[in-house]
Amino acid sequence: MIELSNIWKRYSATEVLKGLNLKVEEGEFISIRGKSGAGKTTLLKIIGLLEQPDKGEVKISKKPVNNLSDDEKSSIRVHQIGFVFQFFNLIPSLTVLENIELPLALAGIDKNLRKKRATALLEYFGLEGFAERFPNTLSGGERQRIAIVRALANNPRIILADEPTSSLDDENSRLLMDLLKKVNRDRKVTIVLTTTDLYENLPTRIDYILKDGRLFER
Ligand SMILES: Nc1ncnc2c1ncn2[C@@H]1O[C@H](COP(=O)(O)OP(=O)(O)O)[C@@H](O)[C@H]1O
Ligand SMILES: [Mg+2]
């Protein structure tokens, strides 16, 4: 599903990724663990086609993506990849339902179908009670669960979750992990999750440590 070969990436003086390799099979759930500044977000941005590596090849669904046009990349992003960012990024002026409709709007789906799909998704996760609420009326854990539902709106094949539990307490972290586990199991979505916690037990099958610009199996 995802294949990175010999990826190098630097920001001015900082060499962040140094010949990194990663292969993620379809339906896999993996973690990338590393200290703050190790390059986890950079790596997710490269997988998510938001950053270009300086060197190395990226393949999504066996297709090399390095030389695609911006339009082609954004099409892959919209249709195949769902992002959950470290800091809640729900749009405050939109209701929960409208937030979930947003990626569907970007994909050009009409208003009625959008609403239907967003509602069905909330119901699937038992979160329909939040539909008409605004993000600032939700707890951090609720917001992050909604962010995952939104990431699923376009039925992506891949979810990239960047430290999704970093601002959550234990109970909310567990709820979020349960949600991701369900998404992975029921919908066969490939999930790549990052965390600064090197020891935490996660519902992942494979755990990597990102260190010195490369990945090591934990
Ligand atoms: N846009 C950028 N410009 C300059 N330096 C950056 C940029 N993005 C990240 N960095 C640097 O790259 C390193 C890795 O950052 P990041 O990928 O955000 O790490 P992590 O997510 O593991 O905390 C850090 O030293 C950070 O300061
Ligand atoms: Mg980060």
PDB file of C-alpha atoms and ligand atoms in Angstrom:
ATOM      1  CA  MET A   1       0.000   0.000   0.000  1.00  0.00           C
ATOM      2  CA  ILE A   2       2.841   2.346   0.943  1.00  0.00           C
ATOM      3  CA  GLU A   3       6.436   1.896  -0.119  1.00  0.00           C
ATOM      4  CA  LEU A   4       9.251   4.325   0.631  1.00  0.00           C
ATOM      5  CA  SER A   5      12.752   3.623  -0.640  1.00  0.00           C
ATOM      6  CA  ASN A   6      15.888   5.470   0.410  1.00  0.00           C
ATOM      7  CA  ILE A   7      14.087   8.654   1.447  1.00  0.00           C
ATOM      8  CA  TRP A   8      16.203  11.694   2.269  1.00  0.00           C
ATOM      9  CA  LYS A   9      14.826  14.980   3.544  1.00  0.00           C
ATOM     10  CA  ARG A  10      16.510  18.043   4.978  1.00  0.00           C
ATOM     11  CA  TYR A  11      15.328  21.446   6.135  1.00  0.00           C
ATOM     12  CA  SER A  12      18.221  23.907   5.754  1.00  0.00           C
ATOM     13  CA  ALA A  13      20.832  22.635   8.227  1.00  0.00           C
ATOM     14  CA  THR A  14      18.728  19.778   9.612  1.00  0.00           C
ATOM     15  CA  GLU A  15      19.001  16.425   7.878  1.00  0.00           C
ATOM     16  CA  VAL A  16      15.747  14.841   9.082  1.00  0.00           C
ATOM     17  CA  LEU A  17      15.390  11.620   7.073  1.00  0.00           C
ATOM     18  CA  LYS A  18      18.510   9.772   5.987  1.00  0.00           C
ATOM     19  CA  GLY A  19      17.882   6.924   3.631  1.00  0.00           C
ATOM     20  CA  LEU A  20      14.652   5.782   5.242  1.00  0.00           C
ATOM     21  CA  ASN A  21      12.847   2.665   3.989  1.00  0.00           C
ATOM     22  CA  LEU A  22       9.312   1.597   4.832  1.00  0.00           C
ATOM     23  CA  LYS A  23       6.866  -0.913   3.417  1.00  0.00           C
ATOM     24  CA  VAL A  24       3.290  -1.052   4.684  1.00  0.00           C
ATOM     25  CA  GLU A  25       0.996  -3.792   3.418  1.00  0.00           C
ATOM     26  CA  GLU A  26      -2.661  -3.133   2.692  1.00  0.00           C
ATOM     27  CA  GLY A  27      -4.823  -3.345   5.831  1.00  0.00           C
ATOM     28  CA  GLU A  28      -1.803  -3.043   8.146  1.00  0.00           C
ATOM     29  CA  PHE A  29      -1.854  -0.966  11.336  1.00  0.00           C
ATOM     30  CA  ILE A  30       1.601   0.306  12.281  1.00  0.00           C
ATOM     31  CA  SER A  31       3.106   2.817  14.650  1.00  0.00           C
ATOM     32  CA  ILE A  32       6.071   5.093  14.102  1.00  0.00           C
ATOM     33  CA  ARG A  33       7.528   6.044  17.439  1.00  0.00           C
ATOM     34  CA  GLY A  34      10.139   8.676  18.057  1.00  0.00           C
ATOM     35  CA  LYS A  35      11.143  11.616  20.173  1.00  0.00           C
ATOM     36  CA  SER A  36       9.932  15.095  19.434  1.00  0.00           C
ATOM     37  CA  GLY A  37      11.885  16.378  16.445  1.00  0.00           C
ATOM     38  CA  ALA A  38      12.753  12.883  15.193  1.00  0.00           C
ATOM     39  CA  GLY A  39      10.937  13.525  11.917  1.00  0.00           C
ATOM     40  CA  LYS A  40       7.595  11.764  12.426  1.00  0.00           C
ATOM     41  CA  THR A  41       5.488  14.587  10.994  1.00  0.00           C
ATOM     42  CA  THR A  42       7.909  15.030   8.102  1.00  0.00           C
ATOM     43  CA  LEU A  43       7.582  11.328   7.323  1.00  0.00           C
ATOM     44  CA  LEU A  44       3.766  11.423   7.413  1.00  0.00           C
ATOM     45  CA  LYS A  45       3.766  14.480   5.160  1.00  0.00           C
ATOM     46  CA  ILE A  46       5.920  12.636   2.650  1.00  0.00           C
ATOM     47  CA  ILE A  47       3.602   9.587   2.751  1.00  0.00           C
ATOM     48  CA  GLY A  48       0.622  11.944   2.441  1.00  0.00           C
ATOM     49  CA  LEU A  49       2.163  13.731  -0.558  1.00  0.00           C
ATOM     50  CA  LEU A  50       2.250  17.036   1.286  1.00  0.00           C
ATOM     51  CA  GLU A  51       6.069  17.165   1.155  1.00  0.00           C
ATOM     52  CA  GLN A  52       8.475  16.082  -1.522  1.00  0.00           C
ATOM     53  CA  PRO A  53      11.563  14.120  -0.417  1.00  0.00           C
ATOM     54  CA  ASP A  54      14.952  15.426  -1.580  1.00  0.00           C
ATOM     55  CA  LYS A  55      15.799  11.946  -2.741  1.00  0.00           C
ATOM     56  CA  GLY A  56      14.160   8.525  -2.819  1.00  0.00           C
ATOM     57  CA  GLU A  57      11.018   6.964  -4.181  1.00  0.00           C
ATOM     58  CA  VAL A  58       7.454   7.009  -2.817  1.00  0.00           C
ATOM     59  CA  LYS A  59       4.866   4.519  -4.044  1.00  0.00           C
ATOM     60  CA  ILE A  60       1.191   4.508  -3.068  1.00  0.00           C
ATOM     61  CA  SER A  61      -0.812   1.446  -4.150  1.00  0.00           C
ATOM     62  CA  LYS A  62       2.252   0.316  -6.152  1.00  0.00           C
ATOM     63  CA  LYS A  63       2.224   3.537  -8.153  1.00  0.00           C
ATOM     64  CA  PRO A  64       5.280   5.824  -8.091  1.00  0.00           C
ATOM     65  CA  VAL A  65       4.056   9.283  -7.101  1.00  0.00           C
ATOM     66  CA  ASN A  66       7.240  11.388  -7.133  1.00  0.00           C
ATOM     67  CA  ASN A  67       6.715  12.807 -10.571  1.00  0.00           C
ATOM     68  CA  LEU A  68       2.973  13.313 -10.537  1.00  0.00           C
ATOM     69  CA  SER A  69       1.566  16.801 -11.075  1.00  0.00           C
ATOM     70  CA  ASP A  70       0.137  18.732  -8.128  1.00  0.00           C
ATOM     71  CA  ASP A  71      -3.378  17.985  -9.382  1.00  0.00           C
ATOM     72  CA  GLU A  72      -2.714  14.267  -9.557  1.00  0.00           C
ATOM     73  CA  LYS A  73      -1.213  14.328  -6.069  1.00  0.00           C
ATOM     74  CA  SER A  74      -4.116  16.213  -4.614  1.00  0.00           C
ATOM     75  CA  SER A  75      -6.502  13.740  -6.219  1.00  0.00           C
ATOM     76  CA  ILE A  76      -4.696  10.859  -4.464  1.00  0.00           C
ATOM     77  CA  ARG A  77      -4.808  12.836  -1.223  1.00  0.00           C
ATOM     78  CA  VAL A  78      -8.521  13.542  -1.471  1.00  0.00           C
ATOM     79  CA  HIS A  79      -9.578  10.035  -2.521  1.00  0.00           C
ATOM     80  CA  GLN A  80      -7.111   7.686  -0.890  1.00  0.00           C
ATOM     81  CA  ILE A  81      -5.720   9.330   2.221  1.00  0.00           C
ATOM     82  CA  GLY A  82      -7.297  10.598   5.436  1.00  0.00           C
ATOM     83  CA  PHE A  83      -5.293  12.786   7.795  1.00  0.00           C
ATOM     84  CA  VAL A  84      -5.646  13.172  11.536  1.00  0.00           C
ATOM     85  CA  PHE A  85      -3.347  15.904  12.765  1.00  0.00           C
ATOM     86  CA  GLN A  86      -1.724  16.302  16.139  1.00  0.00           C
ATOM     87  CA  PHE A  87      -3.650  19.423  17.007  1.00  0.00           C
ATOM     88  CA  PHE A  88      -7.367  19.404  16.469  1.00  0.00           C
ATOM     89  CA  ASN A  89      -8.095  20.984  13.192  1.00  0.00           C
ATOM     90  CA  LEU A  90     -11.817  20.971  12.980  1.00  0.00           C
ATOM     91  CA  ILE A  91     -13.142  24.213  11.507  1.00  0.00           C
ATOM     92  CA  PRO A  92     -14.647  26.146  14.455  1.00  0.00           C
ATOM     93  CA  SER A  93     -17.339  27.926  12.433  1.00  0.00           C
ATOM     94  CA  LEU A  94     -18.758  24.659  11.073  1.00  0.00           C
ATOM     95  CA  THR A  95     -20.863  22.100  12.938  1.00  0.00           C
ATOM     96  CA  VAL A  96     -19.558  18.563  13.417  1.00  0.00           C
ATOM     97  CA  LEU A  97     -21.678  17.374  10.497  1.00  0.00           C
ATOM     98  CA  GLU A  98     -20.417  20.174   8.244  1.00  0.00           C
ATOM     99  CA  ASN A  99     -16.839  19.414   9.256  1.00  0.00           C
ATOM    100  CA  ILE A 100     -17.301  15.812   8.166  1.00  0.00           C
ATOM    101  CA  GLU A 101     -18.890  16.985   4.925  1.00  0.00           C
ATOM    102  CA  LEU A 102     -15.857  19.124   4.114  1.00  0.00           C
ATOM    103  CA  PRO A 103     -13.643  16.459   2.493  1.00  0.00           C
ATOM    104  CA  LEU A 104     -16.693  15.264   0.554  1.00  0.00           C
ATOM    105  CA  ALA A 105     -17.203  18.785  -0.759  1.00  0.00           C
ATOM    106  CA  LEU A 106     -13.541  18.847  -1.820  1.00  0.00           C
ATOM    107  CA  ALA A 107     -14.164  15.621  -3.702  1.00  0.00           C
ATOM    108  CA  GLY A 108     -17.019  17.315  -5.568  1.00  0.00           C
ATOM    109  CA  ILE A 109     -19.880  15.377  -3.993  1.00  0.00           C
ATOM    110  CA  ASP A 110     -23.194  17.204  -4.011  1.00  0.00           C
ATOM    111  CA  LYS A 111     -24.801  18.625  -0.890  1.00  0.00           C
ATOM    112  CA  ASN A 112     -27.520  15.997  -0.364  1.00  0.00           C
ATOM    113  CA  LEU A 113     -25.273  12.994  -0.745  1.00  0.00           C
ATOM    114  CA  ARG A 114     -22.672  14.697   1.433  1.00  0.00           C
ATOM    115  CA  LYS A 115     -25.098  15.107   4.269  1.00  0.00           C
ATOM    116  CA  LYS A 116     -26.318  11.536   3.933  1.00  0.00           C
ATOM    117  CA  ARG A 117     -22.815  10.071   3.961  1.00  0.00           C
ATOM    118  CA  ALA A 118     -21.611  12.241   6.844  1.00  0.00           C
ATOM    119  CA  THR A 119     -24.690  11.328   8.892  1.00  0.00           C
ATOM    120  CA  ALA A 120     -24.293   7.617   8.166  1.00  0.00           C
ATOM    121  CA  LEU A 121     -20.652   7.760   9.221  1.00  0.00           C
ATOM    122  CA  LEU A 122     -21.465   9.457  12.519  1.00  0.00           C
ATOM    123  CA  GLU A 123     -24.152   6.843  13.150  1.00  0.00           C
ATOM    124  CA  TYR A 124     -21.770   3.997  12.370  1.00  0.00           C
ATOM    125  CA  PHE A 125     -19.528   5.191  15.197  1.00  0.00           C
ATOM    126  CA  GLY A 126     -22.405   6.057  17.530  1.00  0.00           C
ATOM    127  CA  LEU A 127     -21.496   9.744  17.437  1.00  0.00           C
ATOM    128  CA  GLU A 128     -24.651  11.067  15.784  1.00  0.00           C
ATOM    129  CA  GLY A 129     -25.549  13.032  18.902  1.00  0.00           C
ATOM    130  CA  PHE A 130     -22.744  15.466  18.070  1.00  0.00           C
ATOM    131  CA  ALA A 131     -23.901  16.298  14.539  1.00  0.00           C
ATOM    132  CA  GLU A 132     -25.245  19.779  15.188  1.00  0.00           C
ATOM    133  CA  ARG A 133     -22.680  20.794  17.812  1.00  0.00           C
ATOM    134  CA  PHE A 134     -19.778  23.142  17.173  1.00  0.00           C
ATOM    135  CA  PRO A 135     -16.205  21.967  17.873  1.00  0.00           C
ATOM    136  CA  ASN A 136     -15.691  24.399  20.771  1.00  0.00           C
ATOM    137  CA  THR A 137     -18.507  22.669  22.672  1.00  0.00           C
ATOM    138  CA  LEU A 138     -16.757  19.266  22.495  1.00  0.00           C
ATOM    139  CA  SER A 139     -14.112  17.862  24.806  1.00  0.00           C
ATOM    140  CA  GLY A 140     -10.640  17.221  23.389  1.00  0.00           C
ATOM    141  CA  GLY A 141     -11.318  13.498  23.166  1.00  0.00           C
ATOM    142  CA  GLU A 142     -14.613  14.042  21.365  1.00  0.00           C
ATOM    143  CA  ARG A 143     -12.988  16.429  18.904  1.00  0.00           C
ATOM    144  CA  GLN A 144     -10.258  13.971  18.107  1.00  0.00           C
ATOM    145  CA  ARG A 145     -12.795  11.178  17.535  1.00  0.00           C
ATOM    146  CA  ILE A 146     -14.706  13.471  15.188  1.00  0.00           C
ATOM    147  CA  ALA A 147     -11.428  14.270  13.393  1.00  0.00           C
ATOM    148  CA  ILE A 148     -11.025  10.540  12.734  1.00  0.00           C
ATOM    149  CA  VAL A 149     -14.572  10.266  11.449  1.00  0.00           C
ATOM    150  CA  ARG A 150     -13.837  13.196   9.142  1.00  0.00           C
ATOM    151  CA  ALA A 151     -10.647  11.550   7.916  1.00  0.00           C
ATOM    152  CA  LEU A 152     -12.821   8.574   6.918  1.00  0.00           C
ATOM    153  CA  ALA A 153     -15.391  10.583   4.987  1.00  0.00           C
ATOM    154  CA  ASN A 154     -14.035   9.806   1.520  1.00  0.00           C
ATOM    155  CA  ASN A 155     -13.518   6.148   2.283  1.00  0.00           C
ATOM    156  CA  PRO A 156      -9.726   6.474   2.156  1.00  0.00           C
ATOM    157  CA  ARG A 157      -7.507   3.403   1.882  1.00  0.00           C
ATOM    158  CA  ILE A 158      -4.958   4.975   4.225  1.00  0.00           C
ATOM    159  CA  ILE A 159      -5.228   6.914   7.464  1.00  0.00           C
ATOM    160  CA  LEU A 160      -2.257   8.940   8.656  1.00  0.00           C
ATOM    161  CA  ALA A 161      -2.674   9.861  12.316  1.00  0.00           C
ATOM    162  CA  ASP A 162      -0.029  12.196  13.705  1.00  0.00           C
ATOM    163  CA  GLU A 163       0.212  11.866  17.497  1.00  0.00           C
ATOM    164  CA  PRO A 164      -3.579  11.668  17.722  1.00  0.00           C
ATOM    165  CA  THR A 165      -3.542  10.926  21.444  1.00  0.00           C
ATOM    166  CA  SER A 166      -0.851  13.391  22.532  1.00  0.00           C
ATOM    167  CA  SER A 167      -3.317  15.809  24.098  1.00  0.00           C
ATOM    168  CA  LEU A 168      -5.686  13.173  25.492  1.00  0.00           C
ATOM    169  CA  ASP A 169      -5.949  11.537  28.903  1.00  0.00           C
ATOM    170  CA  ASP A 170      -5.744   7.733  29.266  1.00  0.00           C
ATOM    171  CA  GLU A 171      -9.457   7.092  28.973  1.00  0.00           C
ATOM    172  CA  ASN A 172      -9.818   9.221  25.835  1.00  0.00           C
ATOM    173  CA  SER A 173      -6.668   7.731  24.326  1.00  0.00           C
ATOM    174  CA  ARG A 174      -8.178   4.291  24.797  1.00  0.00           C
ATOM    175  CA  LEU A 175     -11.441   5.343  23.152  1.00  0.00           C
ATOM    176  CA  LEU A 176      -9.528   6.787  20.220  1.00  0.00           C
ATOM    177  CA  MET A 177      -7.418   3.647  19.823  1.00  0.00           C
ATOM    178  CA  ASP A 178     -10.580   1.527  19.937  1.00  0.00           C
ATOM    179  CA  LEU A 179     -12.006   3.645  17.154  1.00  0.00           C
ATOM    180  CA  LEU A 180      -8.876   3.225  15.026  1.00  0.00           C
ATOM    181  CA  LYS A 181      -8.844  -0.508  15.723  1.00  0.00           C
ATOM    182  CA  LYS A 182     -12.433  -0.776  14.537  1.00  0.00           C
ATOM    183  CA  VAL A 183     -11.662   1.227  11.402  1.00  0.00           C
ATOM    184  CA  ASN A 184      -8.688  -0.996  10.655  1.00  0.00           C
ATOM    185  CA  ARG A 185     -10.538  -4.242  11.318  1.00  0.00           C
ATOM    186  CA  ASP A 186     -13.951  -3.508   9.793  1.00  0.00           C
ATOM    187  CA  ARG A 187     -12.948  -1.331   6.870  1.00  0.00           C
ATOM    188  CA  LYS A 188      -9.489  -2.747   6.171  1.00  0.00           C
ATOM    189  CA  VAL A 189      -8.062   0.753   6.195  1.00  0.00           C
ATOM    190  CA  THR A 190      -4.266   0.881   6.392  1.00  0.00           C
ATOM    191  CA  ILE A 191      -3.237   3.003   9.368  1.00  0.00           C
ATOM    192  CA  VAL A 192       0.055   4.699  10.143  1.00  0.00           C
ATOM    193  CA  LEU A 193       0.086   6.292  13.566  1.00  0.00           C
ATOM    194  CA  THR A 194       2.851   8.278  15.238  1.00  0.00           C
ATOM    195  CA  THR A 195       3.536   8.676  18.934  1.00  0.00           C
ATOM    196  CA  THR A 196       6.326   9.948  21.176  1.00  0.00           C
ATOM    197  CA  ASP A 197       5.557   7.098  23.587  1.00  0.00           C
ATOM    198  CA  LEU A 198       8.147   4.400  22.958  1.00  0.00           C
ATOM    199  CA  TYR A 199       6.635   1.857  25.350  1.00  0.00           C
ATOM    200  CA  GLU A 200       2.868   2.229  25.234  1.00  0.00           C
ATOM    201  CA  ASN A 201       1.013  -0.888  24.091  1.00  0.00           C
ATOM    202  CA  LEU A 202      -0.939  -0.123  20.943  1.00  0.00           C
ATOM    203  CA  PRO A 203      -3.367  -2.201  18.865  1.00  0.00           C
ATOM    204  CA  THR A 204      -0.769  -2.157  16.081  1.00  0.00           C
ATOM    205  CA  ARG A 205       0.826  -5.193  14.451  1.00  0.00           C
ATOM    206  CA  ILE A 206       4.191  -3.629  13.735  1.00  0.00           C
ATOM    207  CA  ASP A 207       5.950  -0.864  15.647  1.00  0.00           C
ATOM    208  CA  TYR A 208       8.895   1.134  14.359  1.00  0.00           C
ATOM    209  CA  ILE A 209      11.217   3.565  16.049  1.00  0.00           C
ATOM    210  CA  LEU A 210      12.290   6.587  14.011  1.00  0.00           C
ATOM    211  CA  LYS A 211      15.807   7.430  15.037  1.00  0.00           C
ATOM    212  CA  ASP A 212      18.719   9.118  13.274  1.00  0.00           C
ATOM    213  CA  GLY A 213      16.575   9.541  10.203  1.00  0.00           C
ATOM    214  CA  ARG A 214      15.765   5.870   9.773  1.00  0.00           C
ATOM    215  CA  LEU A 215      13.291   3.272  10.982  1.00  0.00           C
ATOM    216  CA  PHE A 216      14.065   0.352  13.247  1.00  0.00           C
ATOM    217  CA  GLU A 217      11.675  -2.409  14.287  1.00  0.00           C
ATOM    218  CA  ARG A 218      10.793  -2.050  17.926  1.00  0.00           C
TER     219      ARG A 218
HETATM  220  N1  LIG B   1       9.130  23.382   7.500  1.00  0.00           N
HETATM  221  C1  LIG B   1      10.237  23.221   8.232  1.00  0.00           C
HETATM  222  N2  LIG B   1      11.266  24.090   8.130  1.00  0.00           N
HETATM  223  C2  LIG B   1      12.402  23.909   8.842  1.00  0.00           C
HETATM  224  N3  LIG B   1      12.598  22.893   9.700  1.00  0.00           N
HETATM  225  C3  LIG B   1      11.618  22.004   9.848  1.00  0.00           C
HETATM  226  C4  LIG B   1      10.385  22.117   9.125  1.00  0.00           C
HETATM  227  N4  LIG B   1       9.592  21.070   9.469  1.00  0.00           N
HETATM  228  C5  LIG B   1      10.291  20.364  10.376  1.00  0.00           C
HETATM  229  N5  LIG B   1      11.503  20.907  10.606  1.00  0.00           N
HETATM  230  C6  LIG B   1      12.542  20.363  11.492  1.00  0.00           C
HETATM  231  O1  LIG B   1      12.729  19.005  11.165  1.00  0.00           O
HETATM  232  C7  LIG B   1      12.886  18.206  12.327  1.00  0.00           C
HETATM  233  C8  LIG B   1      11.835  17.120  12.360  1.00  0.00           C
HETATM  234  O2  LIG B   1      10.561  17.724  12.568  1.00  0.00           O
HETATM  235  P1  LIG B   1       9.210  16.901  12.660  1.00  0.00           P
HETATM  236  O3  LIG B   1       9.085  16.047  11.465  1.00  0.00           O
HETATM  237  O4  LIG B   1       8.130  17.873  12.912  1.00  0.00           O
HETATM  238  O5  LIG B   1       9.497  15.981  13.940  1.00  0.00           O
HETATM  239  P2  LIG B   1       8.463  15.244  14.910  1.00  0.00           P
HETATM  240  O6  LIG B   1       7.123  15.246  14.242  1.00  0.00           O
HETATM  241  O7  LIG B   1       9.019  13.855  15.096  1.00  0.00           O
HETATM  242  O8  LIG B   1       8.454  15.997  16.199  1.00  0.00           O
HETATM  243  C9  LIG B   1      12.841  19.164  13.504  1.00  0.00           C
HETATM  244  O9  LIG B   1      14.159  19.490  13.854  1.00  0.00           O
HETATM  245  C10 LIG B   1      12.112  20.369  12.952  1.00  0.00           C
HETATM  246  O10 LIG B   1      12.503  21.549  13.600  1.00  0.00           O
HETATM  247 MG    MG B   2       5.316  15.965  14.817  1.00  0.00          MG
END
